[in-house]
């Protein structure tokens, strides 16, 4: 098989706040923005990597999701336990400072982990955990 990761999805509950965070704070390119109001599907991705994207999508938009499941998703998003993503950078300290200066909720300052990775973590406007590893 010849597989690549093309797109991963994260939920949003405020498309404008999520768009500003991923575009302005993280510096991602906007590749698509369809829908209206809270029912917007926004595709962003790192500059220079057109084959890798993040789809910021309304949670539980699938018609097969029950009302109970929608409530559970909303509760998990409010606690920050529903979605997460792992990013990487060569300059963790500069990335951390830029994201913190952008007003993101810091979940963990840059830390050398016991398993050999140095990383940090913060939450996006929807509560998704965004971890950033330092490439060495």
mmCIF file of C-alpha atoms in Angstrom, residues 5 43 85 124 128 132 136:
data_model
loop_
_atom_site.group_PDB
_atom_site.id
_atom_site.type_symbol
_atom_site.label_atom_id
_atom_site.label_comp_id
_atom_site.label_asym_id
_atom_site.label_seq_id
_atom_site.Cartn_x
_atom_site.Cartn_y
_atom_site.Cartn_z
ATOM 1 C CA UNK A 5 -2.147 11.231 5.780
ATOM 2 C CA UNK A 43 -9.645 23.370 5.700
ATOM 3 C CA UNK A 85 -3.584 16.794 17.298
ATOM 4 C CA UNK A 124 -7.429 25.749 20.603
ATOM 5 C CA UNK A 128 -8.894 20.624 21.384
ATOM 6 C CA UNK A 132 3.818 20.430 19.576
ATOM 7 C CA UNK A 136 15.686 17.050 16.570
#
